[in-house]
Each structure stands twice: as C-alpha cells, then as structure tokens.
mmCIF file of C-alpha atoms and ligand atoms in Angstrom:
data_model
loop_
_atom_site.group_PDB
_atom_site.id
_atom_site.type_symbol
_atom_site.label_atom_id
_atom_site.label_comp_id
_atom_site.label_asym_id
_atom_site.label_seq_id
_atom_site.Cartn_x
_atom_site.Cartn_y
_atom_site.Cartn_z
ATOM 1 C CA MET A 131 16.512 -4.045 17.397
ATOM 2 C CA THR A 132 13.623 -2.227 15.756
ATOM 3 C CA THR A 133 14.538 0.125 12.936
ATOM 4 C CA VAL A 134 12.659 3.377 13.493
ATOM 5 C CA LYS A 135 11.718 5.282 10.349
ATOM 6 C CA PRO A 136 9.605 8.429 10.089
ATOM 7 C CA VAL A 137 5.940 7.567 9.547
ATOM 8 C CA LYS A 138 4.548 8.208 6.074
ATOM 9 C CA LEU A 139 0.866 8.771 5.314
ATOM 10 C CA ALA A 140 -0.492 7.411 2.031
ATOM 11 C CA PRO A 141 -4.115 8.473 1.391
ATOM 12 C CA SER A 142 -5.950 6.038 -0.894
ATOM 13 C CA LEU A 143 -7.452 7.670 -3.978
ATOM 14 C CA LEU A 144 -10.111 4.943 -4.011
ATOM 15 C CA SER A 145 -12.124 7.051 -1.546
ATOM 16 C CA CYS A 146 -11.697 10.400 -3.318
ATOM 17 C CA ASP A 147 -14.186 12.218 -5.543
ATOM 18 C CA PHE A 148 -13.125 11.294 -9.072
ATOM 19 C CA THR A 149 -14.984 14.210 -10.613
ATOM 20 C CA ARG A 150 -12.374 16.353 -8.848
ATOM 21 C CA LEU A 151 -9.274 14.191 -9.050
ATOM 22 C CA GLY A 152 -6.864 17.112 -9.425
ATOM 23 C CA GLU A 153 -8.295 18.966 -6.419
ATOM 24 C CA GLU A 154 -8.422 15.793 -4.355
ATOM 25 C CA LEU A 155 -4.717 15.288 -5.074
ATOM 26 C CA ARG A 156 -3.923 18.886 -4.181
ATOM 27 C CA ALA A 157 -5.792 18.372 -0.910
ATOM 28 C CA ILE A 158 -3.249 15.689 0.037
ATOM 29 C CA SER A 159 -0.151 17.481 -1.251
ATOM 30 C CA THR A 160 1.215 17.539 2.306
ATOM 31 C CA ALA A 161 0.892 13.753 2.563
ATOM 32 C CA ASP A 162 3.881 11.581 1.761
ATOM 33 C CA TRP A 163 2.502 9.268 -0.916
ATOM 34 C CA ALA A 164 -0.699 8.779 -2.913
ATOM 35 C CA HIS A 165 -1.941 5.172 -2.683
ATOM 36 C CA VAL A 166 -3.488 3.913 -5.918
ATOM 37 C CA ASP A 167 -5.735 0.824 -5.646
ATOM 38 C CA VAL A 168 -6.100 -1.103 -8.890
ATOM 39 C CA MET A 169 -8.780 -3.849 -8.854
ATOM 40 C CA ASP A 170 -9.703 -6.181 -11.692
ATOM 41 C CA GLY A 171 -12.936 -7.906 -10.630
ATOM 42 C CA GLN A 172 -11.056 -11.234 -10.603
ATOM 43 C CA PHE A 173 -8.476 -11.149 -7.865
ATOM 44 C CA VAL A 174 -10.939 -9.102 -5.805
ATOM 45 C CA PRO A 175 -14.708 -8.836 -6.304
ATOM 46 C CA ASN A 176 -14.578 -5.149 -7.134
ATOM 47 C CA ILE A 177 -13.326 -3.201 -10.167
ATOM 48 C CA SER A 178 -11.757 0.204 -9.569
ATOM 49 C CA PHE A 179 -9.635 1.779 -12.332
ATOM 50 C CA GLY A 180 -6.485 1.239 -14.344
ATOM 51 C CA MET A 181 -3.712 2.983 -16.224
ATOM 52 C CA PRO A 182 -5.632 6.038 -17.548
ATOM 53 C CA ILE A 183 -6.584 7.191 -14.053
ATOM 54 C CA LEU A 184 -3.053 6.635 -12.787
ATOM 55 C CA ALA A 185 -1.712 8.631 -15.738
ATOM 56 C CA ALA A 186 -4.171 11.458 -14.975
ATOM 57 C CA ALA A 187 -3.141 11.447 -11.298
ATOM 58 C CA ARG A 188 0.505 11.526 -12.390
ATOM 59 C CA ARG A 189 -0.121 14.620 -14.526
ATOM 60 C CA ALA A 190 -1.995 16.346 -11.701
ATOM 61 C CA SER A 191 0.459 15.707 -8.865
ATOM 62 C CA GLU A 192 4.101 15.292 -7.983
ATOM 63 C CA LEU A 193 3.325 12.937 -5.116
ATOM 64 C CA TYR A 194 4.975 9.525 -5.033
ATOM 65 C CA MET A 195 2.491 7.132 -6.664
ATOM 66 C CA ASP A 196 2.259 3.975 -4.538
ATOM 67 C CA VAL A 197 0.402 1.527 -6.777
ATOM 68 C CA HIS A 198 -1.278 -1.514 -5.202
ATOM 69 C CA LEU A 199 -2.157 -4.084 -7.839
ATOM 70 C CA MET A 200 -5.097 -6.289 -6.831
ATOM 71 C CA ILE A 201 -5.133 -8.052 -10.191
ATOM 72 C CA GLU A 202 -4.539 -11.610 -11.452
ATOM 73 C CA GLN A 203 -1.161 -12.196 -13.106
ATOM 74 C CA PRO A 204 0.118 -8.672 -12.556
ATOM 75 C CA GLU A 205 3.188 -9.453 -14.717
ATOM 76 C CA ARG A 206 0.990 -8.725 -17.735
ATOM 77 C CA TYR A 207 0.640 -5.067 -16.796
ATOM 78 C CA LEU A 208 3.727 -4.052 -14.818
ATOM 79 C CA LYS A 209 5.253 -2.190 -17.749
ATOM 80 C CA ASP A 210 2.013 -0.337 -18.471
ATOM 81 C CA PHE A 211 1.660 0.836 -14.881
ATOM 82 C CA ALA A 212 5.310 1.855 -14.792
ATOM 83 C CA GLN A 213 4.815 3.903 -17.952
ATOM 84 C CA ALA A 214 1.593 5.410 -16.595
ATOM 85 C CA GLY A 215 3.556 6.938 -13.717
ATOM 86 C CA ALA A 216 3.906 4.480 -10.829
ATOM 87 C CA ASP A 217 6.846 5.087 -8.495
ATOM 88 C CA GLY A 218 6.302 1.874 -6.560
ATOM 89 C CA LEU A 219 4.436 -1.248 -7.669
ATOM 90 C CA THR A 220 3.118 -3.707 -5.096
ATOM 91 C CA VAL A 221 1.911 -7.159 -6.108
ATOM 92 C CA GLN A 222 -0.198 -9.615 -4.147
ATOM 93 C CA VAL A 223 1.679 -12.854 -3.488
ATOM 94 C CA GLU A 224 -1.542 -14.832 -4.218
ATOM 95 C CA SER A 225 -1.960 -13.265 -7.667
ATOM 96 C CA THR A 226 1.050 -14.811 -9.404
ATOM 97 C CA ARG A 227 2.769 -18.199 -9.568
ATOM 98 C CA HIS A 228 6.097 -16.421 -9.866
ATOM 99 C CA ILE A 229 6.379 -13.803 -7.164
ATOM 100 C CA HIS A 230 10.154 -13.685 -7.408
ATOM 101 C CA ARG A 231 10.016 -12.997 -11.139
ATOM 102 C CA ALA A 232 7.365 -10.289 -10.688
ATOM 103 C CA VAL A 233 9.533 -8.537 -8.100
ATOM 104 C CA GLN A 234 12.561 -8.672 -10.415
ATOM 105 C CA GLN A 235 10.507 -7.274 -13.298
ATOM 106 C CA ILE A 236 9.433 -4.300 -11.201
ATOM 107 C CA LYS A 237 13.053 -3.578 -10.342
ATOM 108 C CA GLU A 238 14.133 -3.904 -13.974
ATOM 109 C CA LEU A 239 11.532 -1.254 -14.784
ATOM 110 C CA GLY A 240 13.372 1.013 -12.351
ATOM 111 C CA LYS A 241 10.507 1.109 -9.835
ATOM 112 C CA ARG A 242 10.384 0.241 -6.152
ATOM 113 C CA ALA A 243 9.098 -3.301 -5.675
ATOM 114 C CA GLY A 244 6.524 -4.226 -3.063
ATOM 115 C CA VAL A 245 4.907 -7.477 -2.014
ATOM 116 C CA THR A 246 1.636 -7.872 -0.140
ATOM 117 C CA LEU A 247 -0.680 -10.578 1.123
ATOM 118 C CA ASN A 248 -4.264 -11.043 2.231
ATOM 119 C CA PRO A 249 -5.182 -11.433 5.913
ATOM 120 C CA GLY A 250 -5.841 -15.176 5.373
ATOM 121 C CA THR A 251 -2.485 -15.914 3.734
ATOM 122 C CA PRO A 252 0.256 -17.309 5.982
ATOM 123 C CA LEU A 253 3.074 -14.793 6.403
ATOM 124 C CA GLU A 254 5.575 -17.440 5.338
ATOM 125 C CA ALA A 255 4.397 -16.900 1.742
ATOM 126 C CA ILE A 256 6.346 -13.634 1.471
ATOM 127 C CA ARG A 257 9.472 -14.786 3.265
ATOM 128 C CA PRO A 258 11.351 -16.018 0.182
ATOM 129 C CA VAL A 259 11.295 -12.519 -1.373
ATOM 130 C CA LEU A 260 11.725 -10.481 1.786
ATOM 131 C CA ALA A 261 15.349 -9.639 1.070
ATOM 132 C CA ASP A 262 14.493 -8.535 -2.487
ATOM 133 C CA VAL A 263 11.686 -6.061 -1.879
ATOM 134 C CA ASP A 264 11.639 -2.352 -1.089
ATOM 135 C CA LEU A 265 8.265 -2.571 0.625
ATOM 136 C CA VAL A 266 6.094 -5.104 2.417
ATOM 137 C CA LEU A 267 2.397 -4.313 2.664
ATOM 138 C CA VAL A 268 0.387 -6.089 5.354
ATOM 139 C CA MET A 269 -3.313 -6.062 4.405
ATOM 140 C CA SER A 270 -5.437 -5.417 7.478
ATOM 141 C CA VAL A 271 -8.752 -6.025 5.648
ATOM 142 C CA ASN A 272 -9.685 -8.386 2.841
ATOM 143 C CA PRO A 273 -8.911 -6.266 -0.195
ATOM 144 C CA GLY A 274 -11.636 -5.077 -2.541
ATOM 145 C CA PHE A 275 -13.390 -2.232 -0.791
ATOM 146 C CA GLY A 276 -12.674 0.904 1.189
ATOM 147 C CA GLY A 277 -14.331 1.567 4.530
ATOM 148 C CA GLN A 278 -13.916 -1.870 6.125
ATOM 149 C CA LYS A 279 -12.983 -2.558 9.738
ATOM 150 C CA PHE A 280 -9.355 -3.194 10.721
ATOM 151 C CA ILE A 281 -8.811 -6.898 11.519
ATOM 152 C CA PRO A 282 -7.220 -6.863 15.011
ATOM 153 C CA GLY A 283 -4.970 -9.912 14.385
ATOM 154 C CA SER A 284 -3.120 -7.749 11.843
ATOM 155 C CA LEU A 285 -1.103 -6.143 14.645
ATOM 156 C CA GLU A 286 0.613 -9.432 15.412
ATOM 157 C CA ARG A 287 1.345 -9.933 11.707
ATOM 158 C CA ILE A 288 2.917 -6.471 11.503
ATOM 159 C CA ARG A 289 5.107 -7.271 14.517
ATOM 160 C CA THR A 290 6.277 -10.510 12.917
ATOM 161 C CA VAL A 291 7.155 -8.887 9.585
ATOM 162 C CA ARG A 292 8.964 -6.080 11.398
ATOM 163 C CA ARG A 293 11.036 -8.667 13.273
ATOM 164 C CA TRP A 294 11.852 -10.560 10.069
ATOM 165 C CA LEU A 295 12.924 -7.368 8.278
ATOM 166 C CA ASP A 296 15.111 -6.356 11.200
ATOM 167 C CA GLU A 297 16.661 -9.825 11.379
ATOM 168 C CA ILE A 298 17.903 -9.575 7.800
ATOM 169 C CA GLY A 299 18.873 -5.920 8.155
ATOM 170 C CA SER A 300 16.344 -4.839 5.515
ATOM 171 C CA GLY A 301 15.469 -1.167 5.189
ATOM 172 C CA ALA A 302 12.222 -1.979 3.359
ATOM 173 C CA ASP A 303 9.135 0.034 4.173
ATOM 174 C CA LEU A 304 6.437 -1.760 6.169
ATOM 175 C CA GLU A 305 3.043 -0.517 5.036
ATOM 176 C CA VAL A 306 -0.425 -1.269 6.405
ATOM 177 C CA ASP A 307 -3.635 -0.962 4.387
ATOM 178 C CA GLY A 308 -7.255 -1.241 5.454
ATOM 179 C CA GLY A 309 -9.339 0.252 8.244
ATOM 180 C CA VAL A 310 -6.622 2.594 9.516
ATOM 181 C CA THR A 311 -8.156 5.364 11.642
ATOM 182 C CA PRO A 312 -6.954 7.990 14.131
ATOM 183 C CA GLU A 313 -8.015 5.526 16.849
ATOM 184 C CA ASN A 314 -5.748 2.675 15.784
ATOM 185 C CA ALA A 315 -2.965 4.470 13.854
ATOM 186 C CA ARG A 316 -0.685 4.656 16.838
ATOM 187 C CA SER A 317 -0.876 0.975 17.665
ATOM 188 C CA VAL A 318 -0.157 0.139 14.022
ATOM 189 C CA VAL A 319 3.011 2.245 14.156
ATOM 190 C CA GLU A 320 3.972 0.816 17.532
ATOM 191 C CA ALA A 321 3.679 -2.672 16.019
ATOM 192 C CA GLY A 322 6.365 -1.648 13.517
ATOM 193 C CA ALA A 323 4.680 -0.128 10.454
ATOM 194 C CA ASN A 324 6.119 3.055 8.924
ATOM 195 C CA VAL A 325 3.649 3.685 6.073
ATOM 196 C CA LEU A 326 -0.086 4.001 6.751
ATOM 197 C CA VAL A 327 -2.643 3.836 3.957
ATOM 198 C CA ALA A 328 -5.945 5.521 4.751
ATOM 199 C CA GLY A 329 -8.905 5.950 2.428
ATOM 200 C CA SER A 330 -12.112 6.708 4.263
ATOM 201 C CA ALA A 331 -10.283 8.214 7.270
ATOM 202 C CA VAL A 332 -8.796 10.863 4.939
ATOM 203 C CA TYR A 333 -11.420 11.448 2.251
ATOM 204 C CA GLY A 334 -14.529 10.135 3.985
ATOM 205 C CA GLN A 335 -15.714 12.992 6.173
ATOM 206 C CA ASP A 336 -14.978 16.710 6.179
ATOM 207 C CA GLY A 337 -12.263 16.902 3.564
ATOM 208 C CA ALA A 338 -8.819 15.434 3.128
ATOM 209 C CA GLY A 339 -7.019 18.253 4.957
ATOM 210 C CA ALA A 340 -8.948 17.636 8.179
ATOM 211 C CA GLY A 341 -8.654 13.855 7.797
ATOM 212 C CA LEU A 342 -4.891 14.021 7.387
ATOM 213 C CA LYS A 343 -4.564 16.312 10.378
ATOM 214 C CA ARG A 344 -6.516 13.922 12.616
ATOM 215 C CA LEU A 345 -4.161 11.100 11.648
ATOM 216 C CA ARG A 346 -1.071 13.258 12.193
ATOM 217 C CA ASP A 347 -2.339 14.401 15.600
ATOM 218 C CA ALA A 348 -2.995 10.796 16.595
ATOM 219 C CA LEU A 349 0.556 9.897 15.606
ATOM 220 C CA ALA A 350 2.317 12.867 17.200
ATOM 221 C CA GLY A 351 5.228 11.469 19.137
ATOM 222 C CA ALA A 352 4.832 7.919 17.797
ATOM 223 C CA GLY A 353 7.824 6.275 16.179
ATOM 224 C CA GLU A 354 10.292 8.632 17.835
HETATM 225 C C1 LIG B 484 -8.666 -2.168 0.095
HETATM 226 C C2 LIG B 484 -7.709 -1.145 -0.489
HETATM 227 C C3 LIG B 484 -7.396 -0.047 0.454
HETATM 228 C C4 LIG B 484 -8.576 0.800 0.798
HETATM 229 C C5 LIG B 484 -8.324 1.440 2.129
HETATM 230 O O1 LIG B 484 -8.948 -3.093 -0.864
HETATM 231 O O2 LIG B 484 -6.485 -1.771 -0.839
HETATM 232 O O3 LIG B 484 -6.313 0.747 0.026
HETATM 233 O O4 LIG B 484 -8.867 1.768 -0.156
HETATM 234 O O5 LIG B 484 -9.474 2.108 2.503
HETATM 235 P P1 LIG B 484 -9.882 2.345 4.015
HETATM 236 O O6 LIG B 484 -8.790 3.165 4.621
HETATM 237 O O7 LIG B 484 -11.176 3.063 3.890
HETATM 238 O O8 LIG B 484 -9.999 0.989 4.669
HETATM 239 ZN ZN1 LIG B 485 -4.505 -0.584 -1.170
#
C-alpha cells in the first residue's frame, strides 16, 4: 500500500540570484525546504559553493536546509556542513566507498540522513541502506547543472523506490531532483515522490513567488 505524505516543495538555491541571497530566501519562505546544491568540480563537472554560503543562508532564513552533496568522499566534510547549518545531508552513493558509514555519521551529527544516486546507477546500489535513511533522492537529471530536461525513465525508478520503502514500512521521504516543472510535477508525485526540488522552475522566470504558485497549482489535489 502506498504511504501518502503531503507534498513538500524544495526550491534549489543554485538558480537564485546570489547577490540577493537573503531576499531570494525570503521569496521562498512559504516553501517547505531550501535545497542546497554543493558541487566540487570532481564528482560533477561544475563547482557551486560550500560551507560559507550555507552558513549565510542559515543566518538569513529559518527554512529547513536540505543539503545535497555532489562531492567526492563526502565523509571529509559532513561535520563542517552540519555545523554550517544543514538540517538534512544527502550523499551520492557513487561518491563514497562506505555509504553505510557515511549515513551513520550523518545521524551521529544529529542530522537527517539522505542517500541519492545518478540516473545511470542501478537502484540496487541504495538498497542496503534503505532501512537506515530518512530520505531517498532520485536524481532525474545527471547532476551538475540546473535547467536540464527531466529524464522520463526516472518515473519508473521513483515507483520502484516507493514500492521498496513501502515494503519495509519506511517513512523516509522520497525526493526528486532535476527538471521538475509544473508540467511534470503531478506525474512525479503520482509515481510516489513527496518532495520536489525545483531550481529553474522556481527562480528562472518571473520571480520565486510566481514559480512556486505555478507548481502548487499544478499539484492541487495530487497526493490526496
Ligand atoms: C542538479 C542539482 C539540482 C538542480 C535542479 O545537479 O542537484 O538541484 O539545481 O535544477 P532544475 O530544477 O533547474 O533542474
Ligand atoms: Zn540537488
């Protein structure tokens, strides 16, 4: 049986205007989480930002900071990101040889632990830690850049993870990241996701308020 949870929206700060970080955070104060994309130029081709920007966001906002670490050997920095203000830390299964240990470390830091994987990684890779995590993030683009197109095969992957979580009675969040738009948001939720990350769909056009509203309108009635 599918566990139905209220849908959360998590705008990605990667697409915001960093000269106005405080205002951009205020513009999403009615969202549920702020999604914070950390990229190291190794695990992904792009470099974004690190602890100082997270710490600044933390000072400017009370939103839940959902930190997505696209970095090699994230164990090296978990404590720093926890201290900088993360509420949840999500690690890529491909980025560490010891995913189980990384998940335990996040929990020992008192933060919610998430695991994620690239579109080309078999889902089986996350199965051994499924019962240990508070969140599973299904990447629906190859991580590294905002504004990419949603990979359609992701819907089937979301359905499978939803089934696995339900089978073990897990209450973990199921998050989806990459190419989420008002056009596909509903099908993503219907496949079983309950947290939607959106960067360009929120910040990319006429302001975050309007972007959030379009997503909410598209979801009205979904997941109920
Ligand atoms: C991709 C990042 C995403 C990205 C989403 O590497 O993890 O969070 O910012 O951006 P959109 O919604 O524009 O695909
Ligand atoms: Zn992300």
